[in-house]
XYZ file of C-alpha atoms in Angstrom:
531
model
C 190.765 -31.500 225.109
C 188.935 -32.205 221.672
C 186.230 -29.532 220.424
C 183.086 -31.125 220.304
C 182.399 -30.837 216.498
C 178.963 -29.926 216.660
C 177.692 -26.660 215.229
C 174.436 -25.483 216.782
C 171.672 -27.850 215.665
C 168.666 -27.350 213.695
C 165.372 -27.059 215.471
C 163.987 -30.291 214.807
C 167.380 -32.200 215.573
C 167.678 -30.313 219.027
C 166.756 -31.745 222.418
C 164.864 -30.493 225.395
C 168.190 -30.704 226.777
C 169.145 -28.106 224.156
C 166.292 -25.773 223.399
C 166.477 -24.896 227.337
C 170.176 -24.191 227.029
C 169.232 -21.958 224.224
C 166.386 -20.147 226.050
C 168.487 -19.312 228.948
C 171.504 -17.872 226.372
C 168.322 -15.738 224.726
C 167.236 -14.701 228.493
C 170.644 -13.825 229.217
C 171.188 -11.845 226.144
C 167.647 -9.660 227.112
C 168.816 -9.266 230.595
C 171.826 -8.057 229.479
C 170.744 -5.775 226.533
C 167.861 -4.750 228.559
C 169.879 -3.428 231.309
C 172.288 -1.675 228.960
C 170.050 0.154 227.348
C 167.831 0.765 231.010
C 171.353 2.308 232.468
C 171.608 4.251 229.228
C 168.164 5.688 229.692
C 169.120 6.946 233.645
C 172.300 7.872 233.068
C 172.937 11.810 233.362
C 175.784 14.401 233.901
C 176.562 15.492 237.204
C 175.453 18.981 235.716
C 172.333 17.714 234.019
C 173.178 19.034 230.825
C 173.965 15.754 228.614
C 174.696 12.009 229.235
C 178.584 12.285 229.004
C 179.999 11.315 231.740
C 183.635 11.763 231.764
C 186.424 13.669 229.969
C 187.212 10.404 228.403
C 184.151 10.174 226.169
C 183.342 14.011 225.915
C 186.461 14.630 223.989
C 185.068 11.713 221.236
C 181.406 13.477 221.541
C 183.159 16.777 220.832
C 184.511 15.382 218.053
C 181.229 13.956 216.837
C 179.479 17.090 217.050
C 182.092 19.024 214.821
C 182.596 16.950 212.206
C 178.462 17.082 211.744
C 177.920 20.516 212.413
C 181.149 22.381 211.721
C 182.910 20.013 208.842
C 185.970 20.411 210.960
C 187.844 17.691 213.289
C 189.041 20.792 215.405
C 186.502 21.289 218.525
C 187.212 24.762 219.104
C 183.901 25.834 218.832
C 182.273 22.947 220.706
C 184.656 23.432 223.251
C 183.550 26.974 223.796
C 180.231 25.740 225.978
C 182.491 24.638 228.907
C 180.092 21.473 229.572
C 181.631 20.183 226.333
C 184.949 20.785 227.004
C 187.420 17.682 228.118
C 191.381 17.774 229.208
C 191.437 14.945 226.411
C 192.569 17.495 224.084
C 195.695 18.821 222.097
C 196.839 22.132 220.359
C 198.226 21.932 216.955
C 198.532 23.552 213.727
C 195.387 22.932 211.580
C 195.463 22.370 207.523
C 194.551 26.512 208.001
C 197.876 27.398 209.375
C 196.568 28.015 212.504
C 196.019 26.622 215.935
C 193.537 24.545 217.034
C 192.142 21.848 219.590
C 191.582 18.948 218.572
C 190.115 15.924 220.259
C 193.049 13.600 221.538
C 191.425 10.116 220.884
C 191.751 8.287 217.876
C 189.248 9.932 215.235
C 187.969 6.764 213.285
C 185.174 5.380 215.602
C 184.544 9.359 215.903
C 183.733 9.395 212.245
C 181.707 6.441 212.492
C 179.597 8.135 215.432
C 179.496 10.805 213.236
C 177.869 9.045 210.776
C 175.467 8.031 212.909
C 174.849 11.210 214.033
C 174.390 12.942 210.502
C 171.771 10.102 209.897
C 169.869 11.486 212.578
C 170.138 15.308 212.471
C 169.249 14.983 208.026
C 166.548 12.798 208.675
C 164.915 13.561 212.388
C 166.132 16.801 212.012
C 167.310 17.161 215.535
C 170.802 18.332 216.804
C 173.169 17.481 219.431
C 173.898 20.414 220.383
C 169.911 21.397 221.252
C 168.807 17.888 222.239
C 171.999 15.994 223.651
C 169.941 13.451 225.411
C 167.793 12.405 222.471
C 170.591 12.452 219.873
C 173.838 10.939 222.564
C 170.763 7.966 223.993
C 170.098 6.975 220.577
C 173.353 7.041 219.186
C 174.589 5.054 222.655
C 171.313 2.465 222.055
C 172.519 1.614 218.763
C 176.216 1.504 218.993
C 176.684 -0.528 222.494
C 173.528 -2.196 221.667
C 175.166 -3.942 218.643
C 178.476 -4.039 220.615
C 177.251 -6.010 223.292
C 175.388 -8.401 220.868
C 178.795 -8.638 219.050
C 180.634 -9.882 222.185
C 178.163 -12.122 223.384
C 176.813 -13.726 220.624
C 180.574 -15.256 219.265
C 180.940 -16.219 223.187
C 177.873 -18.305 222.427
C 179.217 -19.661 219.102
C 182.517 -20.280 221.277
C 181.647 -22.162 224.316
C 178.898 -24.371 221.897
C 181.260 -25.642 220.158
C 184.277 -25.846 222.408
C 182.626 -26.679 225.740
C 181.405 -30.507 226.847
C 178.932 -29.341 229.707
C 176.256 -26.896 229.614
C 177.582 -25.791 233.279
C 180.554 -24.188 231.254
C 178.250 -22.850 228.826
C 175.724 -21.309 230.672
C 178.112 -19.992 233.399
C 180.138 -18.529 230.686
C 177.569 -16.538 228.955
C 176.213 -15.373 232.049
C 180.070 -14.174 233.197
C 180.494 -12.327 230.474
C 176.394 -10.656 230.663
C 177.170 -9.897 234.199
C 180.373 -10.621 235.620
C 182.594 -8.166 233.681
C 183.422 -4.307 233.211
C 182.610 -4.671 229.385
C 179.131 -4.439 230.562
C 179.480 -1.758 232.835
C 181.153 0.344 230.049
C 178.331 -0.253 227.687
C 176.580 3.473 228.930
C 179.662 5.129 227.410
C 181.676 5.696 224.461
C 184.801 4.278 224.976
C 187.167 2.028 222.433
C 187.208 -0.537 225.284
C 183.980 -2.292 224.200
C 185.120 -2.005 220.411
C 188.050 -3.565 221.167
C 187.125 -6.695 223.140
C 183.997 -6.997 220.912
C 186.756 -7.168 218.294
C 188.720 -9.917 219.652
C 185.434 -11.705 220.234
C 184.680 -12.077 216.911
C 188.360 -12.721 215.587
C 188.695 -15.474 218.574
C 186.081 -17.646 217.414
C 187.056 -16.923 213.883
C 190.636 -17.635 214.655
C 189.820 -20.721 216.650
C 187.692 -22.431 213.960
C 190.542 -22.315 211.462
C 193.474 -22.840 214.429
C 191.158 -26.001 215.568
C 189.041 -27.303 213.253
C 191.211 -26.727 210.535
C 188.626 -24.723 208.839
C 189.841 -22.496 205.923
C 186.568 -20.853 204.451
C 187.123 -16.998 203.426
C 184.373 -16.269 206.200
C 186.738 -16.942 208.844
C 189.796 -15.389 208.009
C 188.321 -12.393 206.642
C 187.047 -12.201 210.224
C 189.766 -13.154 211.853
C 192.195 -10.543 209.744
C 189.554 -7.457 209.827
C 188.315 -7.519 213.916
C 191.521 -8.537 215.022
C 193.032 -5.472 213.226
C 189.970 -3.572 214.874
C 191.344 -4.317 218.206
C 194.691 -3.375 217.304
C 193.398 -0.009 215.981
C 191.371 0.320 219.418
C 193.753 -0.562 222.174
C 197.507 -0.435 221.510
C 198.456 -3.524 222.729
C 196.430 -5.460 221.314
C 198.841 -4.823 218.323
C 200.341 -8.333 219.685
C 196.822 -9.959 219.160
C 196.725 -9.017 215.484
C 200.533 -10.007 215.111
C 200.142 -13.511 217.018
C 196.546 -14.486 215.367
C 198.297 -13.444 211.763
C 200.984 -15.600 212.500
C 199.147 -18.392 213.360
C 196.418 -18.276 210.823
C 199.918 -17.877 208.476
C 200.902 -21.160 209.430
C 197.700 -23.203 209.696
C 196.647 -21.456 206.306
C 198.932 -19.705 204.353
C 197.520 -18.478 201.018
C 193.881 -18.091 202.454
C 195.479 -16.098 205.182
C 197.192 -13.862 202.571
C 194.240 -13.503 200.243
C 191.524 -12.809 202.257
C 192.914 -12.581 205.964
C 195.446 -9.857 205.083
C 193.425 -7.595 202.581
C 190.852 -7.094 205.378
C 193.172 -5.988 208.249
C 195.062 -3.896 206.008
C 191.256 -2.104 204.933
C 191.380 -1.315 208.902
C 194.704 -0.094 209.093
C 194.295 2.027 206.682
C 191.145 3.438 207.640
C 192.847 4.033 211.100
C 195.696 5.357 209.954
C 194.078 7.435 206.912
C 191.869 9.441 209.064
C 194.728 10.296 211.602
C 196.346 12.160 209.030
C 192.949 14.167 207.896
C 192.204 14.915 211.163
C 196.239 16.230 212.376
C 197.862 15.864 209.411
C 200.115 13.518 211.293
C 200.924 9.854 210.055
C 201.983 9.888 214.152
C 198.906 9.863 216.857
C 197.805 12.756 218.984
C 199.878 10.680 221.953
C 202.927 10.301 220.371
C 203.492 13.982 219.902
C 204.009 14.722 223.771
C 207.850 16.292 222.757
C 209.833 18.775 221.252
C 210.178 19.163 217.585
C 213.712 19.547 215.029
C 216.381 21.890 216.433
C 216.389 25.317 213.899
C 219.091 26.500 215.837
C 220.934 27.172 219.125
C 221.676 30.743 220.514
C 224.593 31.036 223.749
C 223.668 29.580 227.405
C 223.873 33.124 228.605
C 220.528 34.269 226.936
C 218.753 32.553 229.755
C 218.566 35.880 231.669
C 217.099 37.638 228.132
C 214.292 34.965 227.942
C 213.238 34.887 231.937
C 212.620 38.895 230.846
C 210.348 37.751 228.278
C 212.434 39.109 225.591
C 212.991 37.721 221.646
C 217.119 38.460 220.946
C 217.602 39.371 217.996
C 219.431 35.985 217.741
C 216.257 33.949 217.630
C 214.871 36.376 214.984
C 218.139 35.226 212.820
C 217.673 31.560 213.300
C 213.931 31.895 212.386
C 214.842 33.972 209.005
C 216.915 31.007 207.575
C 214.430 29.152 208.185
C 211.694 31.972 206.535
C 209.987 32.491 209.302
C 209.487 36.606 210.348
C 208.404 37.155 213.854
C 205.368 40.034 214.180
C 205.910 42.637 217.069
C 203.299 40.149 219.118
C 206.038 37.883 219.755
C 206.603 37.323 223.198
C 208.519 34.281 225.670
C 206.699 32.747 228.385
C 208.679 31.273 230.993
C 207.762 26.995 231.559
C 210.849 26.487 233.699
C 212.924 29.484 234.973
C 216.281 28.851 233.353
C 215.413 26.054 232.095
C 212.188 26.109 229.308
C 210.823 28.824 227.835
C 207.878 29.100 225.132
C 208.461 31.490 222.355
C 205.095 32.392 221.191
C 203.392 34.721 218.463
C 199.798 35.343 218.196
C 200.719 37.508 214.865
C 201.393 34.760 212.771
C 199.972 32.176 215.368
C 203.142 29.875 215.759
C 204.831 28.388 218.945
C 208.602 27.640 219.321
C 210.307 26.144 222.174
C 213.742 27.220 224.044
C 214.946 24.314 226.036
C 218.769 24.835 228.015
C 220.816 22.300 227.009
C 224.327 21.770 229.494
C 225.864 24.306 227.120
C 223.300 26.024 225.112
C 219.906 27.007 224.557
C 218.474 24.951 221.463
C 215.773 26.594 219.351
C 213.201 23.500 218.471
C 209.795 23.710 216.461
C 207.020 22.406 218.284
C 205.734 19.179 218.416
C 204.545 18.553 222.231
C 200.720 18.582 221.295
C 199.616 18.389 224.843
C 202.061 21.773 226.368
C 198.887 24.369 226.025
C 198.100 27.136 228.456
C 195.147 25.413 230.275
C 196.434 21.702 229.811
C 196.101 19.379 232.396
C 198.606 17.154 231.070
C 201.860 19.235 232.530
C 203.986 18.948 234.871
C 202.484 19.646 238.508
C 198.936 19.860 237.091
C 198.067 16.612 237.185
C 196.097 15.309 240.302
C 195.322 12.285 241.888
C 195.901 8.893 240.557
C 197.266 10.951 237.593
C 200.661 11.720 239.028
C 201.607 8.258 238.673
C 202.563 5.417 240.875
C 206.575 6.081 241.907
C 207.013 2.208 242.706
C 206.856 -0.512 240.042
C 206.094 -3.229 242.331
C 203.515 -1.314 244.513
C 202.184 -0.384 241.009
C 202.187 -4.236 239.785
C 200.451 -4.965 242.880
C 197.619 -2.668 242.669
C 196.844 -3.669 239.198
C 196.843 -7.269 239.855
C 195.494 -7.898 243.539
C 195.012 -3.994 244.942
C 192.558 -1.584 244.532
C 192.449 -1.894 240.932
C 193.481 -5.037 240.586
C 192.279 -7.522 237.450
C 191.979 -10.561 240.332
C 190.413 -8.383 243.371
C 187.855 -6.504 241.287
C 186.764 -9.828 239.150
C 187.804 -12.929 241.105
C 186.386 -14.975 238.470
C 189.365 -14.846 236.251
C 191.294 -16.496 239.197
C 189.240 -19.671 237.133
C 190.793 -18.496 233.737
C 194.401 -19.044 235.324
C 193.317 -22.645 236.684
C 191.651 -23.143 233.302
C 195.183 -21.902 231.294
C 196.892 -24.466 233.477
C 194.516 -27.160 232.935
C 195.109 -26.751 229.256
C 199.164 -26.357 229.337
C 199.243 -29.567 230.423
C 197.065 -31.076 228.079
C 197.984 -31.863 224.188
C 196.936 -30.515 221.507
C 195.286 -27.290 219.892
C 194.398 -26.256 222.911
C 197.625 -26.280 224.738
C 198.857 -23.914 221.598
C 195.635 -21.755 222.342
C 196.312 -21.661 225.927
C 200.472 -20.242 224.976
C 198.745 -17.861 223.321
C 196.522 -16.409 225.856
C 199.408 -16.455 228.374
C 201.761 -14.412 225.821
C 199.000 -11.652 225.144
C 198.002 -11.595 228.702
C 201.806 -11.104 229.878
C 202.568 -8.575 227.044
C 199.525 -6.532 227.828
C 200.359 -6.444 231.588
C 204.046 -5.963 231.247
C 203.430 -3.405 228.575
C 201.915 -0.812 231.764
C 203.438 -2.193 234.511
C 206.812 -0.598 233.077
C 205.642 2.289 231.676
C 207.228 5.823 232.565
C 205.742 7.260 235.583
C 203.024 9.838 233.971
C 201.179 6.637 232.168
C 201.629 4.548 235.718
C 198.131 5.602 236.526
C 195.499 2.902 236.350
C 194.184 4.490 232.836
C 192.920 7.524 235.793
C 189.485 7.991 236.997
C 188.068 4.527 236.097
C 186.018 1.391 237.775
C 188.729 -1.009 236.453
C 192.129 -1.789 235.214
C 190.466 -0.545 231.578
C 193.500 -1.134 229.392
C 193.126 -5.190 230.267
C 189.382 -5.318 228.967
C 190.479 -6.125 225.606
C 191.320 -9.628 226.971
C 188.437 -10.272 228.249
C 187.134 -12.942 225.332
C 190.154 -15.289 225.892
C 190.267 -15.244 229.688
C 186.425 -16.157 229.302
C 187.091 -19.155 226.752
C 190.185 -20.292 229.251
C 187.517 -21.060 231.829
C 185.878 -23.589 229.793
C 187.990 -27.000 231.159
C 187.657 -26.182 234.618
C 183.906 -25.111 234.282
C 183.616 -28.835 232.188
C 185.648 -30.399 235.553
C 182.998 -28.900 238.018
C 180.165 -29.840 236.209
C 179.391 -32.668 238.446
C 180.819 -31.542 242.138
C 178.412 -29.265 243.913
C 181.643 -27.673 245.491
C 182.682 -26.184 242.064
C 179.635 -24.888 241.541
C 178.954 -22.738 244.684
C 182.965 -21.892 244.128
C 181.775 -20.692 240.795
C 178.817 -18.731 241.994
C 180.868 -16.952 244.373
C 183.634 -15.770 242.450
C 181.035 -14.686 239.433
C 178.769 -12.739 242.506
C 181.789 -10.989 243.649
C 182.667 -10.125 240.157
C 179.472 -9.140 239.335
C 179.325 -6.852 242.547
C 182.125 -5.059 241.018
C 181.200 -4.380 237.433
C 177.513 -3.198 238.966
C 178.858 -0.701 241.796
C 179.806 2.056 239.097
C 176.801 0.884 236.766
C 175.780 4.324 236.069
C 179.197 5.546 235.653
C 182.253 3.746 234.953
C 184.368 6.870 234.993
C 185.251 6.350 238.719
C 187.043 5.050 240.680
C 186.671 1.373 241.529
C 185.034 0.229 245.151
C 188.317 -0.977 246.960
C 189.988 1.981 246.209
C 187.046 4.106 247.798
C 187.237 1.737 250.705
C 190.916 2.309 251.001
C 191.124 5.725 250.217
C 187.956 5.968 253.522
C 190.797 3.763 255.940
C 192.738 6.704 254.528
C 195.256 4.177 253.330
C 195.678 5.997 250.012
C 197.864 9.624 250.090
């Protein structure tokens, strides 16, 4: 397959043909921003005080507010009006030497919210905290508003240029306006909507110089600074930076490294830079889930002294070479009898933990962010779909073809696959384009599929297999040769219709709240197949 090689057309060169194809992408796009921002408008709390609706995007709204109104990243005070509060959270040291919660999820779109959200309280004069549903709608409006117009609009730009039928290009645009979760998530804060708007834009960026052979700045500036924003928004997509680099690396080598690079190192930075202001951590809030250094190790035998919640004297020497003197508030709390204990001190406000080793009992600093008194993050806390799914392969299943599956929820992608194949076996850029999509796809999946049992869990309370949206772009641009191969069978087109209806069914059952869980698992969980 050959791109076309027409760019949209000016008005007076464009056909009937064509300014009706463009009416019904500028009907989509209202439909689809016009729903968006309807859903926003009816969307409420099952407790009626704001329009966060899960512990998911509470912890970034928590975040929001604190920055604006406190000048801190730690939500301790938010936190303290138990409507705010979210198990998204951790417990670290601050830059005050002292502990604090902070919001688990990564803080850079949180400053950019906050931006937002400063604009509004110096200039309306409202605040969040007194008018939630003024300040969180408006700040929603604008921010998914231009998200949604950033993922449709390069799907336009895409399927113009690279599709030969206006059945593929009208049936694409209207997939993506209704037949996908991105949609759903748009009356939430969430990084999934960043992140496939991301790869959106660095797709058709990436494709124009991959393709056409195009090597303006424009494009991979573009290509280098979204697909870094994806990367920054959904870990995996890590492999879509690395791949697109590499390939914009060998189609274009010094544009790549004078303007591509530059502007996915500005996000990186930015990413990584306000990580460390916020925790003072080059490390992520998630990758702090264990012990620190060993200071020390004191005999097996002291097991009985710490299930007494005593300190021995012992501990109090390791701690001194390491300048650390214990108050008289020091105290052990037992995590697993004989096994864990927590050394704590609300004197000096620091946290140590005593793990048994097979011969002694190791002294460590602490570094597991997410071990707090009320967490819901340890061991035989967790409920539900959190606990994790013990099987691999019952796991694989459900993500693929089961209750949460990618292919059961959205049976339109089941079109993607065909398309993938269509274009394997074809020459060409597209074959290369179609490796590519395959790779990312596979690494994504794999990447969850085998993860340790506590992240086996469907990304929890949520309408779809969420840590797959990011792919969303390229399975849409994969349908384009089989859409162009139905364009004349009536067959293909009711096929089509279907599998986008049945999609579309999906994304729209949890319309007002895409922090649940998805309509086959309700269905199985009523046949009380589900434990």
């Amino acid at each position: 397959m050959k791109p076309t090689r027409v760019s949209r057309k000016r008005d007076d060169q464009m056909t009937d043909a064509d300014r009706l194809r463009w009416a019904v992408y500028w009907l989509l796009l209202a439909i689809c921003l016009g729903g968006a921002i309807g859903r926003i408008y009816a969307v409420t709390a099952n407790h009626n005080r704001h329009p966060f609706l899960s512990a998911n995007d509470r912890s970034r709204w928590a975040t929001v507010r604190s920055l604006v109104d406190h000048q801190t990243f730690a939500i301790d005070e938010v936190i303290q009006d138990r409507y705010w509060d979210s198990i998204d959270k951790v417990y670290h040291l601050g830059p005050d030497g002292r502990y604090h919660y902070y919001s688990s999820k990564p803080p850079l779109m949180a400053c950019v919210l906050a931006g937002e959200y400063w604009l509004i309280k110096n200039t309306v004069g409202i605040e969040i905290s007194e008018h939630p549903y003024y300040v969180g709608r408006i700040i929603l409006i604008v921010t998914n508003g231009l998200l949604l117009l950033g993922l449709l609009w390069p799907t336009i730009l895409i399927v113009e240029r690279y599709a030969r039928s206006d059945f593929a290009r009208i049936g694409i645009v209207a997939t993506v306006a209704f037949g996908t979760f991105l949609t759903t998530y748009a009356v939430t804060i969430n990084n999934h909507l960043v992140a496939a708007t991301s790869v959106a834009i660095a797709l058709y960026c990436g494709l124009r110089v991959w393709c056409d052979g195009r090597s303006e700045a424009r494009y991979l500036l573009g290509a280098g600074f979204f697909a870094a924003s994806a990367a920054v928004n959904d870990l995996p997509a890590f492999s879509f930076l690395a791949f697109l680099g590499l390939a914009m690396l060998i189609r274009r080598p010094i544009p790549t490294l004078l303007c591509g690079l530059p502007a996915a190192v500005i996000v990186l930075v930015l990413s990584v830079g306000s990580n460390y202001i916020a925790h003072q951590s080059w490390r992520p809030p998630y990758a702090h889930r264990a012990d620190g250094p060993v200071l020390g190790a004191v005999e097996e035998k002291m097991h009985g002294a710490f299930d007494k919640n005593e300190v021995p004297a012992e501990v109090n020497d390791i701690l001194a070479e390491h300048d650390v003197q214990l108050s008289d508030q020091a105290e052990v709390i037992t995590r697993e009898t004989g096994s864990r204990w927590v050394l704590l001190d609300r004197g000096i406000d620091r946290r140590y933990a005593l793990q048994r080793t097979e011969d002694a009992i190791e002294l460590r600093d602490w570094d597991n962010w997410y071990d707090y008194d009320t967490s819901y993050w340890k061991p035989g806390v967790k409920q539900g779909v959190d606990k994790g799914e013990a099987s691999i392969p019952l796991y694989a299943f459900h993500v693929l073809i089961g209750h949460h599956g990618v292919l059961s929820l959205t049976p339109v992608w089941l079109l993607s696959i065909l398309g993938l194949g269509m274009w394997l076996g074809d020459k060409g850029a597209f074959r290369q384009v179609a490796i590519f999509i395959v790779l990312l796809t596979a690494v994504c999946l794999l990447f969850y599929i085998f993860r340790p049992l506590k992240d086996r869990n469907y990304g929890g309370m949520t309408s779809g297999f969420r840590w797959a949206f990011w792919l969303i772009p390229m399975w849409l641009t994969a349908m384009i040769p089989v859409l162009d191969r139905w364009k004349n069978f009536v067959w293909g087109q009711r096929i089509f219709a279907l599998l986008l209806l049945l999609s579309a069914a999906s994304a729209s059952y949890s319309a007002l709240n895409p922090w649940v869980h998805p309509w086959i698992y309700n269905y199985f969980a009523y046949l009380g197949w589900l434990e």
